Every structure is written in structure tokens, then in C-alpha cells.
Amino acid sequence: MSSQTPLQGRELVDCARANAKQGIETAAHQCGYGNDLNTFARELRKACEQMNLQVKELSELITDQDMILNLGTGEIIAPDTTSEL
């Protein structure tokens, strides 16, 4: 659900991180900035600086942990029943 008012600070960073994989347009909308990508990017940079995060692009908010979670979405191969091994 998108925010009714533009998020700031830690909430903005958390929301942007959660939506980073979907791209900047989606992240901006979900964080309450609508189509104002410039303001979204500026406020996100400011919030990251306040948290001492070195981030130049939205994609840098995607952590290694997020990538590892996606690796676990492979195909499961198992017998049809417990008696068929």
C-alpha cells in the first residue's frame, strides 16, 4: 500500500529498499512521492546520508540477503508419495 504523505528518514529508506526491485517509479509511488522522481531521489539520498549509508542508486539498497532469498526459489524435486523413494 502506498503512503498518503511522502515518507522521510528511516521510513523512506525502508520503503525504498522494499520496493527497489520493482524500479524507481514504483518505489517513488509506494513511498508517497507519486511521479516526482527528482524529489524522491533527493529525499532518499538525504535520508541515506543521515543514516550514514553510502548509496548512489536505488539498486544499491538491495542487500546480499535479499539476493540470497531469491536464490532459494528453485524447483523442488521429491517423490509423489512417502512410499516412493
XYZ file of N, CA, C and O in Angstrom:
340
model
N 0.844 -1.169 0.000
C 0.000 0.000 0.000
C 0.895 1.240 0.000
O 1.852 1.330 0.755
N 0.588 2.184 -0.825
C 1.418 3.381 -0.905
C 1.061 4.358 0.207
O -0.050 4.397 0.712
N 2.053 5.151 0.572
C 1.884 6.132 1.631
C 1.077 7.326 1.114
O 1.228 7.748 -0.022
N 0.216 7.873 1.974
C -0.586 9.034 1.600
C 0.253 10.312 1.582
O -0.020 11.227 0.816
N 1.264 10.384 2.462
C 2.168 11.536 2.509
C 3.581 11.039 2.236
O 3.910 9.892 2.554
N 4.424 11.869 1.655
C 5.806 11.452 1.372
C 6.541 11.041 2.645
O 6.540 11.754 3.642
N 7.141 9.866 2.590
C 7.894 9.368 3.735
C 9.220 10.099 3.862
O 9.752 10.621 2.884
N 9.758 10.098 5.058
C 11.038 10.750 5.347
C 11.898 9.803 6.185
O 11.387 8.872 6.797
N 13.187 10.068 6.235
C 14.097 9.371 7.126
C 14.114 7.865 6.955
O 14.104 7.352 5.837
N 14.160 7.170 8.078
C 14.277 5.713 8.092
C 13.102 5.041 7.375
O 13.287 4.040 6.680
N 11.896 5.580 7.531
C 10.726 5.000 6.872
C 10.873 5.059 5.356
O 10.509 4.124 4.641
N 11.429 6.162 4.859
C 11.651 6.304 3.424
C 12.656 5.271 2.938
O 12.441 4.600 1.929
N 13.754 5.115 3.659
C 14.786 4.154 3.263
C 14.220 2.739 3.287
O 14.430 1.955 2.360
N 13.474 2.397 4.333
C 12.889 1.055 4.435
C 11.916 0.782 3.299
O 11.927 -0.289 2.699
N 11.058 1.750 2.997
C 10.082 1.598 1.922
C 10.786 1.494 0.569
O 10.438 0.646 -0.264
N 11.775 2.333 0.345
C 12.517 2.317 -0.923
C 13.235 0.983 -1.100
O 13.225 0.405 -2.190
N 13.818 0.469 -0.027
C 14.514 -0.817 -0.085
C 13.534 -1.936 -0.419
O 13.822 -2.805 -1.237
N 12.360 -1.896 0.199
C 11.359 -2.939 -0.030
C 10.851 -2.938 -1.469
O 10.413 -3.976 -1.970
N 10.915 -1.795 -2.134
C 10.389 -1.679 -3.494
C 11.469 -1.492 -4.551
O 11.158 -1.263 -5.721
N 12.732 -1.590 -4.173
C 13.839 -1.314 -5.094
C 13.843 -2.234 -6.308
O 14.150 -1.793 -7.412
N 13.471 -3.482 -6.133
C 13.491 -4.434 -7.254
C 12.481 -4.075 -8.335
O 12.663 -4.425 -9.489
N 11.411 -3.382 -7.957
C 10.385 -3.012 -8.923
C 10.730 -1.744 -9.693
O 10.007 -1.364 -10.606
N 11.799 -1.057 -9.321
C 12.227 0.128 -10.044
C 11.879 1.422 -9.327
O 11.089 1.452 -8.380
N 12.469 2.499 -9.820
C 12.341 3.796 -9.149
C 10.916 4.350 -9.219
O 10.449 4.972 -8.271
N 10.210 4.112 -10.324
C 8.847 4.634 -10.434
C 7.937 4.027 -9.374
O 7.184 4.740 -8.702
N 8.015 2.714 -9.216
C 7.206 2.027 -8.214
C 7.612 2.441 -6.814
O 6.758 2.708 -5.963
N 8.922 2.497 -6.560
C 9.405 2.881 -5.234
C 8.945 4.289 -4.871
O 8.476 4.531 -3.756
N 9.047 5.211 -5.803
C 8.617 6.593 -5.541
C 7.128 6.643 -5.227
O 6.704 7.322 -4.286
N 6.344 5.923 -5.989
C 4.898 5.903 -5.767
C 4.560 5.295 -4.404
O 3.775 5.860 -3.644
N 5.172 4.167 -4.083
C 4.898 3.487 -2.820
C 5.340 4.324 -1.619
O 4.751 4.217 -0.547
N 6.361 5.133 -1.792
C 6.881 5.965 -0.700
C 6.161 7.305 -0.588
O 6.526 8.149 0.236
N 5.141 7.522 -1.421
C 4.323 8.724 -1.306
C 4.751 9.883 -2.183
O 4.250 10.997 -2.030
N 5.636 9.669 -3.143
C 6.130 10.750 -4.000
C 5.481 10.762 -5.384
O 5.795 11.621 -6.200
N 4.596 9.828 -5.634
C 3.905 9.786 -6.926
C 4.872 9.724 -8.087
O 5.758 8.877 -8.120
N 4.729 10.641 -9.036
C 5.604 10.687 -10.219
C 6.781 11.644 -10.057
O 7.523 11.858 -11.006
N 6.939 12.238 -8.882
C 8.015 13.207 -8.638
C 9.314 12.473 -8.290
O 9.731 12.398 -7.136
N 9.945 11.921 -9.314
C 11.151 11.113 -9.124
C 12.334 11.924 -8.609
O 13.153 11.416 -7.839
N 12.441 13.178 -9.032
C 13.564 14.009 -8.590
C 13.516 14.258 -7.089
O 14.532 14.134 -6.397
N 12.340 14.615 -6.580
C 12.205 14.849 -5.139
C 12.424 13.558 -4.372
O 13.087 13.543 -3.339
N 11.886 12.467 -4.883
C 12.082 11.166 -4.246
C 13.571 10.839 -4.139
O 14.061 10.476 -3.062
N 14.300 10.978 -5.232
C 15.731 10.665 -5.238
C 16.490 11.578 -4.285
O 17.372 11.120 -3.544
N 16.160 12.863 -4.282
C 16.838 13.816 -3.405
C 16.586 13.483 -1.934
O 17.512 13.434 -1.126
N 15.332 13.224 -1.583
C 14.994 12.905 -0.192
C 15.583 11.569 0.235
O 16.003 11.398 1.378
N 15.630 10.609 -0.687
C 16.222 9.312 -0.369
C 17.719 9.453 -0.112
O 18.250 8.879 0.837
N 18.406 10.236 -0.946
C 19.842 10.481 -0.723
C 20.075 11.143 0.628
O 20.980 10.765 1.374
N 19.243 12.134 0.948
C 19.370 12.839 2.222
C 19.144 11.881 3.397
O 19.899 11.886 4.370
N 18.116 11.040 3.300
C 17.824 10.086 4.372
C 18.955 9.075 4.527
O 19.331 8.719 5.654
N 19.516 8.628 3.411
C 20.632 7.674 3.472
C 21.858 8.321 4.116
O 22.545 7.687 4.913
N 22.138 9.571 3.790
C 23.273 10.279 4.393
C 23.091 10.402 5.895
O 24.042 10.234 6.653
N 21.863 10.683 6.332
C 21.592 10.802 7.767
C 21.812 9.472 8.483
O 22.142 9.447 9.665
N 21.642 8.363 7.758
C 21.847 7.033 8.338
C 23.256 6.516 8.070
O 23.563 5.361 8.338
N 24.121 7.372 7.503
C 25.495 7.008 7.152
C 25.564 5.856 6.148
O 26.427 4.992 6.237
N 24.647 5.848 5.204
C 24.652 4.856 4.133
C 25.219 5.500 2.881
O 24.812 6.599 2.509
N 26.148 4.844 2.239
C 26.747 5.327 1.002
C 25.965 4.739 -0.175
O 26.275 3.661 -0.655
N 24.924 5.417 -0.624
C 24.056 4.918 -1.688
C 23.971 5.961 -2.794
O 23.647 7.110 -2.540
N 24.281 5.543 -4.024
C 24.187 6.438 -5.167
C 22.998 6.098 -6.052
O 22.489 6.942 -6.764
N 22.565 4.835 -6.014
C 21.443 4.392 -6.834
C 20.503 3.550 -5.991
O 20.914 2.916 -5.020
N 19.248 3.516 -6.385
C 18.234 2.751 -5.677
C 18.608 1.276 -5.595
O 18.411 0.636 -4.568
N 19.195 0.745 -6.636
C 19.539 -0.684 -6.668
C 20.567 -1.054 -5.599
O 20.658 -2.223 -5.208
N 21.317 -0.085 -5.090
C 22.304 -0.364 -4.053
C 21.651 -0.670 -2.713
O 22.305 -1.157 -1.795
N 20.353 -0.395 -2.586
C 19.640 -0.716 -1.355
C 19.280 -2.194 -1.271
O 18.921 -2.690 -0.223
N 19.366 -2.901 -2.409
C 19.096 -4.330 -2.414
C 20.305 -5.021 -1.800
O 21.417 -4.934 -2.311
N 20.089 -5.700 -0.696
C 21.195 -6.299 0.041
C 21.501 -7.706 -0.469
O 20.718 -8.320 -1.186
N 22.653 -8.225 -0.034
C 23.020 -9.597 -0.363
C 21.993 -10.572 0.194
O 21.691 -11.586 -0.416
N 21.451 -10.252 1.356
C 20.441 -11.110 1.970
C 19.201 -11.208 1.075
O 18.631 -12.282 0.919
N 18.805 -10.099 0.472
C 17.666 -10.117 -0.454
C 17.958 -11.024 -1.644
O 17.088 -11.770 -2.089
N 19.178 -10.969 -2.156
C 19.555 -11.788 -3.304
C 19.588 -13.269 -2.938
O 19.179 -14.116 -3.722
N 20.075 -13.588 -1.739
C 20.127 -14.976 -1.282
C 18.720 -15.543 -1.156
O 18.464 -16.694 -1.520
N 17.786 -14.741 -0.666
C 16.403 -15.202 -0.547
C 15.832 -15.564 -1.906
O 15.065 -16.514 -2.033
N 16.210 -14.836 -2.953
C 15.733 -15.147 -4.298
C 16.361 -16.416 -4.851
O 15.770 -17.087 -5.673
N 17.566 -16.759 -4.409
C 18.206 -17.973 -4.875
C 17.451 -19.204 -4.414
O 17.496 -20.243 -5.055
N 16.752 -19.110 -3.304
C 16.034 -20.243 -2.746
C 14.700 -20.513 -3.410
O 13.918 -21.311 -2.917
N 14.418 -19.896 -4.542
C 13.126 -20.082 -5.191
C 13.207 -21.080 -6.331
O 12.463 -20.984 -7.294
N 14.094 -22.074 -6.204
C 14.252 -23.073 -7.247
C 13.147 -24.107 -7.231
O 12.192 -24.040 -6.467
N 13.288 -25.094 -8.066
C 12.289 -26.140 -8.199
C 12.547 -27.236 -7.170
O 13.682 -27.660 -6.950
N 11.498 -27.706 -6.530
C 11.605 -28.783 -5.550
C 11.324 -30.101 -6.257
O 10.292 -30.263 -6.916
N 12.254 -31.039 -6.099
C 12.093 -32.360 -6.700
C 11.939 -33.350 -5.547
O 12.817 -33.481 -4.701
N 10.804 -34.048 -5.542
C 10.511 -35.002 -4.475
C 9.614 -36.103 -5.028
O 8.924 -35.906 -6.038
N 9.591 -37.264 -4.360
C 8.708 -38.333 -4.800
C 7.234 -37.929 -4.616
O 6.914 -37.083 -3.802
N 6.356 -38.586 -5.382
C 4.928 -38.278 -5.294
C 4.327 -38.698 -3.955
O 3.432 -38.043 -3.439
N 4.799 -39.776 -3.403
C 4.290 -40.260 -2.123
C 5.441 -40.640 -1.206
O 6.580 -40.792 -1.667
N 5.141 -40.844 0.077
C 6.200 -41.223 1.023
C 6.692 -42.634 0.780
O 7.799 -42.988 1.177
N 5.901 -43.474 0.122
C 6.337 -44.852 -0.128
C 7.194 -44.961 -1.399
O 7.845 -45.972 -1.616
N 7.196 -43.941 -2.243
C 8.020 -43.926 -3.442
C 9.279 -43.106 -3.199
O 9.251 -41.896 -3.227
N 10.375 -43.783 -2.929
C 11.637 -43.083 -2.708
C 12.636 -43.368 -3.754
O 12.776 -43.838 -4.648
